[in-house]
XYZ file of N, CA and C in Angstrom:
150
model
N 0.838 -1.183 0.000
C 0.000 0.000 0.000
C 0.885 1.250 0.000
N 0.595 1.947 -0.427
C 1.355 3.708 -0.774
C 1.094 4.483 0.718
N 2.302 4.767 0.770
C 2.006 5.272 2.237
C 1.743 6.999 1.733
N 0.336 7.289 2.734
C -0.306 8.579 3.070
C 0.147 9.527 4.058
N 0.933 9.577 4.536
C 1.463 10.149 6.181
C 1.588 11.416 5.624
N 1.867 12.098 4.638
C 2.380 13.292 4.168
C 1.323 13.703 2.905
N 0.947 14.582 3.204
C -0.305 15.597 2.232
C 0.875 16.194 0.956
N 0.702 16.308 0.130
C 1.127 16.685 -1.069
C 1.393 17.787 -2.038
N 0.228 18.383 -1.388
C 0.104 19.638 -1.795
C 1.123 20.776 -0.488
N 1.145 20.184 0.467
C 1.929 20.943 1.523
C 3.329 21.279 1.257
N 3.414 20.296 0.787
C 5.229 20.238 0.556
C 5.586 20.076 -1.221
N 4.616 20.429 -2.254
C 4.902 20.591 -3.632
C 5.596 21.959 -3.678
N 6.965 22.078 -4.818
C 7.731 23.265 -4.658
C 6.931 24.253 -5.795
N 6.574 25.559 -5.647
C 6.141 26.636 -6.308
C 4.883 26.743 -5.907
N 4.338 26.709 -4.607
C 3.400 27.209 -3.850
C 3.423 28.262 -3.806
N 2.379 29.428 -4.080
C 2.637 30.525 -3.523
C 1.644 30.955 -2.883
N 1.763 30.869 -1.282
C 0.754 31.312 -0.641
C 0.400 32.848 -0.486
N 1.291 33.717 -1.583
C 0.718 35.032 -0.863
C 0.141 35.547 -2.250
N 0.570 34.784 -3.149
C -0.312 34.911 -4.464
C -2.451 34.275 -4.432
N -2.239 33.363 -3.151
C -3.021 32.820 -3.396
C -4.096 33.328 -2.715
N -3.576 34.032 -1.410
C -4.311 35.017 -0.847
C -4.659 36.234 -1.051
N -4.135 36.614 -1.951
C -4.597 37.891 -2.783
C -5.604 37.854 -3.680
N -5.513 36.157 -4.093
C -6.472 36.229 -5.298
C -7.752 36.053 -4.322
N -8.082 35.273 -3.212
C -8.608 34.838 -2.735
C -9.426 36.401 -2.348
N -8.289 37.437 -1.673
C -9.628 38.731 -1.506
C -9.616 39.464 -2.573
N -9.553 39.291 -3.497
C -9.961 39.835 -4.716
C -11.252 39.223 -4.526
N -11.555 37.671 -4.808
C -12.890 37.119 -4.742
C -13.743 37.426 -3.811
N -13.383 37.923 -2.590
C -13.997 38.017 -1.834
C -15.071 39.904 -2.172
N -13.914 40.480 -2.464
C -14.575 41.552 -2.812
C -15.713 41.481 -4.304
N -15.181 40.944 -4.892
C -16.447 40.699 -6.141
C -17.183 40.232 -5.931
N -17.380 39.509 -5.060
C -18.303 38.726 -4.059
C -19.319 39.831 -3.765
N -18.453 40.638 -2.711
C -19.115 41.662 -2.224
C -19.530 42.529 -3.011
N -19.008 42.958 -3.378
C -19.780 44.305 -4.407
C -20.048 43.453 -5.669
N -20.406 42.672 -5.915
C -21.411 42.131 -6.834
C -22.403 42.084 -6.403
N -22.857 41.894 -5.325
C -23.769 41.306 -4.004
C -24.278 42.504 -4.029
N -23.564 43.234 -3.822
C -24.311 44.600 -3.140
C -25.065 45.921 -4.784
N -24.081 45.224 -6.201
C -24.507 45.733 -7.048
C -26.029 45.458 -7.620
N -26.183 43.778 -7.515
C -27.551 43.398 -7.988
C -28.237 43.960 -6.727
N -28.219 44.037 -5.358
C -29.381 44.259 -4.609
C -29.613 46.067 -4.992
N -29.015 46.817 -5.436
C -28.896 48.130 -5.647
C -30.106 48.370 -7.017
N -29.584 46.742 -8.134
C -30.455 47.197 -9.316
C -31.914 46.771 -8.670
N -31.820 45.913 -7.850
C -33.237 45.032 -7.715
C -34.309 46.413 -7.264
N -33.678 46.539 -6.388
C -34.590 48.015 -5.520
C -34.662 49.022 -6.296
N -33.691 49.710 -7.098
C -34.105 50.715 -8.349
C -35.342 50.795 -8.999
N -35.268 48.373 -9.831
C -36.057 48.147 -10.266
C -37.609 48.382 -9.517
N -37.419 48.034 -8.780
C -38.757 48.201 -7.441
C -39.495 49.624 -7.359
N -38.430 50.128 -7.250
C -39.043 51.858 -7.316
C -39.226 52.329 -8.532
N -38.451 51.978 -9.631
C -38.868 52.626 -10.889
C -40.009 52.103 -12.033
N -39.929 50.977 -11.649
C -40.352 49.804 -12.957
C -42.032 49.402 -11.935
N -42.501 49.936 -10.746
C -43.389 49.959 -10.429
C -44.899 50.964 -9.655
């Protein structure tokens, strides 16, 4: 059997964890202000379109 004791991704060389966290709040913000862009059109729509 293949021994498991060691995760793979932990110890693969050209990790870059500070690349990866950047991208990560990038997403987080498009997240957010995407979020916050459709609830902005929805209510426009609400007030204008009715």
């Amino acid at each position: 059997m293949a021994d498991h004791s060691e995760v793979a991704y932990t110890t693969a060389d050209g990790n870059d964890y500070a690349e990866h966290e950047a991208t990560y709040e990038g997403f987080i913000k498009l997240v957010k202000y995407g979020s916050a862009s459709v609830a902005l059109i929805l209510i426009l729509m609400a007030i204008f379109l009715t």
